[in-house]
Amino acid sequence: MKYGTNHKRGILLPLLIVFVLLFTSCNNTSYKGSNNVVEPTEVKEAMNNSDVIIIDARSEEEYAKGHLEGAICLNPSSLTISEPIKGMLAPKEQVEKVLSEKGISNDSTLYIYDNSGGVYSGRVWWVLKVYGHDNVKVINNGQRGLEKAKLPMSLEVPELAPTEYVAKEADSDMIATMDYVKTVAENEDSKEKIIDVRSKAEYEEGAIPNAILYPHTKNLYTDGTFKSARDTFLFYKDLGLDKDDTIILYCKSSFRATQTALLLDEAGFKNVKVYDGAWLEWSAGDMPTEKEEKTVPDSGDAS
């Protein structure tokens, strides 16, 4: 039996539609029900929950131009110190004071967003996790995702009653010191892995010896959403990382590193440390550096 051109088109067209739908679905990341990431649609459902506090981690200037209705402003710089190294983790007492003044309690469920690919919100997430706050998540795609979900924006600043926030002692397992990093960097056979999440240009100006370059931007699809936990696992597996490996992350001041820590934790890498002193401390301490780039696999950046 012979089939005409129209019949062939009738077969090919449905197959083409199925292919397009399958391809598109691979790029729609959904973190619904995850440990560290919350979707904008889930935020919409939780906005009237009195236990939920939404944190805008952008600058005060950006916040003042418009923010998610009911969100408070908490830029990560308020949770850092300037000496001896700018941008390092603030002590427990400072974090308690800031959170108390913002009206955050130990029982609060916290959702955080920014407009920088999770860099600022990731830093707030990391500080809170270090000091033992479990109920905290970062909003996928940040401000852009909230606007796309058509959530209400406002210029009004909510007034939350002050609390008496009590932080736990800092979790040292989440932090890498310069001495620890130096030991790993000097041992080429070390099982610990150092990941430099800065840009290639920054890396080429100098890096911690034996560090593998993998810019934090590779953790995002081109539409700004976080790569899925599965994709994150596969790309870092291509770097030679196993889920049981001790992984040390750093950038210039370890803000970008915390975004990576968030997504690695979500992908099942549980021994993740952030070198909080980062390149600012390392380069100021007359420490060894190198400029030879380690081989990095294709990140698959297509959205």
Short mmCIF file of N, CA and C in Angstrom, two decimals, residues 109-197:
data_model
loop_
_atom_site.label_atom_id
_atom_site.label_comp_id
_atom_site.label_asym_id
_atom_site.label_seq_id
_atom_site.Cartn_x
_atom_site.Cartn_y
_atom_site.Cartn_z
N THR A 109 9.30 30.23 59.19
CA THR A 109 9.66 29.62 57.91
C THR A 109 10.07 30.75 56.98
N LEU A 110 11.28 30.68 56.43
CA LEU A 110 11.86 31.79 55.68
C LEU A 110 12.02 31.43 54.21
N TYR A 111 11.50 32.31 53.34
CA TYR A 111 11.70 32.20 51.90
C TYR A 111 12.48 33.43 51.45
N ILE A 112 13.55 33.21 50.70
CA ILE A 112 14.46 34.31 50.36
C ILE A 112 14.56 34.45 48.83
N TYR A 113 14.60 35.69 48.35
CA TYR A 113 14.79 35.91 46.92
C TYR A 113 15.74 37.07 46.67
N ASP A 114 16.30 37.10 45.46
CA ASP A 114 17.14 38.21 45.01
C ASP A 114 16.93 38.37 43.51
N ASN A 115 17.80 39.09 42.87
CA ASN A 115 17.77 39.20 41.41
C ASN A 115 19.16 38.94 40.84
N SER A 116 19.92 38.07 41.52
CA SER A 116 21.31 37.82 41.14
C SER A 116 21.61 36.32 41.04
N GLY A 117 20.64 35.55 40.59
CA GLY A 117 20.88 34.13 40.38
C GLY A 117 21.10 33.34 41.64
N GLY A 118 20.57 33.84 42.75
CA GLY A 118 20.70 33.12 44.02
C GLY A 118 21.96 33.43 44.80
N VAL A 119 22.75 34.40 44.36
CA VAL A 119 24.00 34.72 45.04
C VAL A 119 23.75 35.34 46.42
N TYR A 120 22.90 36.39 46.48
CA TYR A 120 22.61 37.04 47.75
C TYR A 120 21.69 36.20 48.62
N SER A 121 20.66 35.61 48.01
CA SER A 121 19.75 34.78 48.80
C SER A 121 20.47 33.53 49.28
N GLY A 122 21.38 33.00 48.46
CA GLY A 122 22.17 31.84 48.88
C GLY A 122 23.05 32.15 50.07
N ARG A 123 23.56 33.37 50.10
CA ARG A 123 24.41 33.76 51.24
C ARG A 123 23.59 33.86 52.53
N VAL A 124 22.41 34.44 52.45
CA VAL A 124 21.54 34.51 53.63
C VAL A 124 21.15 33.10 54.06
N TRP A 125 20.80 32.25 53.09
CA TRP A 125 20.47 30.85 53.38
C TRP A 125 21.61 30.18 54.13
N TRP A 126 22.84 30.36 53.64
CA TRP A 126 24.00 29.70 54.24
C TRP A 126 24.25 30.19 55.67
N VAL A 127 24.17 31.49 55.88
CA VAL A 127 24.36 32.02 57.25
C VAL A 127 23.33 31.43 58.20
N LEU A 128 22.09 31.40 57.77
CA LEU A 128 21.03 30.86 58.62
C LEU A 128 21.25 29.38 58.90
N LYS A 129 21.67 28.63 57.90
CA LYS A 129 21.95 27.21 58.08
C LYS A 129 23.13 27.00 59.03
N VAL A 130 24.17 27.82 58.87
CA VAL A 130 25.34 27.70 59.74
C VAL A 130 24.94 27.87 61.20
N TYR A 131 24.00 28.80 61.45
CA TYR A 131 23.57 29.06 62.83
C TYR A 131 22.31 28.29 63.22
N GLY A 132 22.00 27.24 62.45
CA GLY A 132 21.02 26.27 62.90
C GLY A 132 19.57 26.52 62.58
N HIS A 133 19.27 27.43 61.65
CA HIS A 133 17.87 27.65 61.27
C HIS A 133 17.52 26.70 60.13
N ASP A 134 16.63 25.76 60.39
CA ASP A 134 16.33 24.71 59.42
C ASP A 134 15.29 25.11 58.37
N ASN A 135 14.29 25.87 58.78
CA ASN A 135 13.17 26.17 57.89
C ASN A 135 13.47 27.39 57.01
N VAL A 136 14.36 27.19 56.05
CA VAL A 136 14.75 28.30 55.18
C VAL A 136 14.97 27.77 53.76
N LYS A 137 14.41 28.47 52.78
CA LYS A 137 14.54 28.08 51.38
C LYS A 137 14.75 29.31 50.51
N VAL A 138 15.35 29.09 49.35
CA VAL A 138 15.58 30.15 48.37
C VAL A 138 14.55 30.00 47.25
N ILE A 139 13.99 31.13 46.82
CA ILE A 139 12.96 31.13 45.79
C ILE A 139 13.60 30.99 44.41
N ASN A 140 13.21 29.96 43.68
CA ASN A 140 13.76 29.69 42.36
C ASN A 140 13.46 30.84 41.39
N ASN A 141 14.52 31.34 40.75
CA ASN A 141 14.43 32.42 39.77
C ASN A 141 14.15 33.79 40.39
N GLY A 142 14.13 33.86 41.73
CA GLY A 142 14.11 35.13 42.43
C GLY A 142 13.02 36.09 42.01
N GLN A 143 13.38 37.37 41.94
CA GLN A 143 12.45 38.43 41.59
C GLN A 143 11.76 38.16 40.25
N ARG A 144 12.54 37.68 39.31
CA ARG A 144 11.99 37.40 37.98
C ARG A 144 10.91 36.32 38.05
N GLY A 145 11.15 35.30 38.84
CA GLY A 145 10.17 34.23 38.99
C GLY A 145 8.90 34.69 39.66
N LEU A 146 9.04 35.56 40.66
CA LEU A 146 7.88 36.09 41.36
C LEU A 146 7.02 36.95 40.43
N GLU A 147 7.69 37.77 39.62
CA GLU A 147 6.96 38.61 38.67
C GLU A 147 6.28 37.76 37.60
N LYS A 148 6.97 36.73 37.15
CA LYS A 148 6.40 35.85 36.14
C LYS A 148 5.16 35.13 36.67
N ALA A 149 5.18 34.82 37.98
CA ALA A 149 4.04 34.16 38.61
C ALA A 149 2.93 35.15 38.95
N LYS A 150 3.18 36.44 38.62
CA LYS A 150 2.20 37.50 38.84
C LYS A 150 1.83 37.67 40.32
N LEU A 151 2.83 37.54 41.17
CA LEU A 151 2.60 37.79 42.59
C LEU A 151 2.58 39.30 42.83
N PRO A 152 1.83 39.77 43.81
CA PRO A 152 1.68 41.21 44.02
C PRO A 152 2.96 41.88 44.53
N MET A 153 3.27 43.02 43.96
CA MET A 153 4.42 43.82 44.39
C MET A 153 3.93 45.05 45.14
N SER A 154 4.79 45.64 45.94
CA SER A 154 4.37 46.76 46.78
C SER A 154 5.56 47.68 47.08
N LEU A 155 5.23 48.90 47.50
CA LEU A 155 6.23 49.84 48.00
C LEU A 155 6.17 49.94 49.52
N GLU A 156 5.16 49.35 50.12
CA GLU A 156 4.98 49.43 51.57
C GLU A 156 5.99 48.54 52.30
N VAL A 157 6.47 49.06 53.42
CA VAL A 157 7.43 48.32 54.25
C VAL A 157 6.69 47.72 55.44
N PRO A 158 6.61 46.40 55.55
CA PRO A 158 5.89 45.80 56.68
C PRO A 158 6.62 46.04 58.00
N GLU A 159 5.86 46.14 59.04
CA GLU A 159 6.44 46.34 60.37
C GLU A 159 6.19 45.09 61.21
N LEU A 160 7.24 44.33 61.45
CA LEU A 160 7.15 43.12 62.26
C LEU A 160 7.66 43.42 63.66
N ALA A 161 6.98 42.89 64.64
CA ALA A 161 7.40 43.11 66.03
C ALA A 161 8.75 42.45 66.27
N PRO A 162 9.64 43.12 66.99
CA PRO A 162 10.95 42.53 67.30
C PRO A 162 10.80 41.23 68.08
N THR A 163 11.78 40.36 67.91
CA THR A 163 11.79 39.08 68.60
C THR A 163 13.07 38.95 69.42
N GLU A 164 13.24 37.79 70.01
CA GLU A 164 14.50 37.49 70.71
C GLU A 164 15.07 36.21 70.09
N TYR A 165 15.62 36.37 68.92
CA TYR A 165 16.15 35.23 68.19
C TYR A 165 17.37 34.66 68.90
N VAL A 166 17.41 33.34 69.04
CA VAL A 166 18.55 32.67 69.68
C VAL A 166 19.16 31.69 68.68
N ALA A 167 20.34 31.99 68.23
CA ALA A 167 21.02 31.15 67.24
C ALA A 167 21.79 30.03 67.94
N LYS A 168 22.00 28.95 67.21
CA LYS A 168 22.86 27.88 67.71
C LYS A 168 24.32 28.26 67.45
N GLU A 169 25.22 27.52 68.02
CA GLU A 169 26.64 27.75 67.74
C GLU A 169 26.90 27.43 66.27
N ALA A 170 27.82 28.15 65.67
CA ALA A 170 28.11 27.97 64.24
C ALA A 170 28.54 26.53 63.94
N ASP A 171 28.00 25.98 62.89
CA ASP A 171 28.32 24.62 62.46
C ASP A 171 29.65 24.63 61.71
N SER A 172 30.71 24.23 62.37
CA SER A 172 32.05 24.29 61.77
C SER A 172 32.21 23.35 60.58
N ASP A 173 31.33 22.35 60.47
CA ASP A 173 31.41 21.42 59.35
C ASP A 173 31.05 22.09 58.02
N MET A 174 30.39 23.25 58.11
CA MET A 174 30.00 23.96 56.89
C MET A 174 31.03 25.00 56.46
N ILE A 175 32.08 25.15 57.24
CA ILE A 175 33.05 26.22 57.02
C ILE A 175 34.45 25.64 56.85
N ALA A 176 35.19 26.14 55.87
CA ALA A 176 36.59 25.78 55.69
C ALA A 176 37.46 26.97 56.05
N THR A 177 38.46 26.75 56.89
CA THR A 177 39.39 27.82 57.26
C THR A 177 40.54 27.87 56.25
N MET A 178 41.31 28.96 56.29
CA MET A 178 42.43 29.09 55.38
C MET A 178 43.47 28.00 55.62
N ASP A 179 43.72 27.66 56.87
CA ASP A 179 44.70 26.60 57.17
C ASP A 179 44.25 25.27 56.60
N TYR A 180 42.96 25.00 56.72
CA TYR A 180 42.42 23.74 56.17
C TYR A 180 42.57 23.72 54.65
N VAL A 181 42.21 24.82 54.01
CA VAL A 181 42.31 24.90 52.55
C VAL A 181 43.76 24.77 52.11
N LYS A 182 44.67 25.37 52.85
CA LYS A 182 46.10 25.30 52.51
C LYS A 182 46.59 23.86 52.53
N THR A 183 46.15 23.11 53.53
CA THR A 183 46.54 21.70 53.63
C THR A 183 46.06 20.92 52.41
N VAL A 184 44.83 21.17 52.00
CA VAL A 184 44.27 20.48 50.84
C VAL A 184 44.98 20.92 49.56
N ALA A 185 45.23 22.22 49.44
CA ALA A 185 45.85 22.75 48.22
C ALA A 185 47.27 22.24 48.02
N GLU A 186 47.95 21.95 49.09
CA GLU A 186 49.35 21.50 48.99
C GLU A 186 49.47 20.00 48.74
N ASN A 187 48.34 19.29 48.80
CA ASN A 187 48.36 17.85 48.63
C ASN A 187 47.61 17.48 47.35
N GLU A 188 48.34 17.22 46.27
CA GLU A 188 47.71 16.92 44.99
C GLU A 188 46.92 15.62 45.02
N ASP A 189 47.23 14.76 45.98
CA ASP A 189 46.54 13.47 46.10
C ASP A 189 45.38 13.53 47.09
N SER A 190 45.08 14.72 47.58
CA SER A 190 44.01 14.85 48.57
C SER A 190 42.68 14.44 47.98
N LYS A 191 41.86 13.77 48.78
CA LYS A 191 40.54 13.37 48.33
C LYS A 191 39.56 14.53 48.39
N GLU A 192 39.89 15.56 49.17
CA GLU A 192 39.05 16.75 49.19
C GLU A 192 39.22 17.51 47.88
N LYS A 193 38.13 18.09 47.41
CA LYS A 193 38.14 18.82 46.14
C LYS A 193 37.86 20.30 46.39
N ILE A 194 38.67 21.16 45.77
CA ILE A 194 38.45 22.61 45.86
C ILE A 194 37.84 23.08 44.55
N ILE A 195 36.69 23.76 44.64
CA ILE A 195 36.01 24.28 43.46
C ILE A 195 36.01 25.80 43.51
N ASP A 196 36.53 26.41 42.45
CA ASP A 196 36.55 27.86 42.30
C ASP A 196 35.34 28.25 41.46
N VAL A 197 34.40 28.98 42.05
CA VAL A 197 33.16 29.30 41.34
C VAL A 197 33.18 30.69 40.72
#
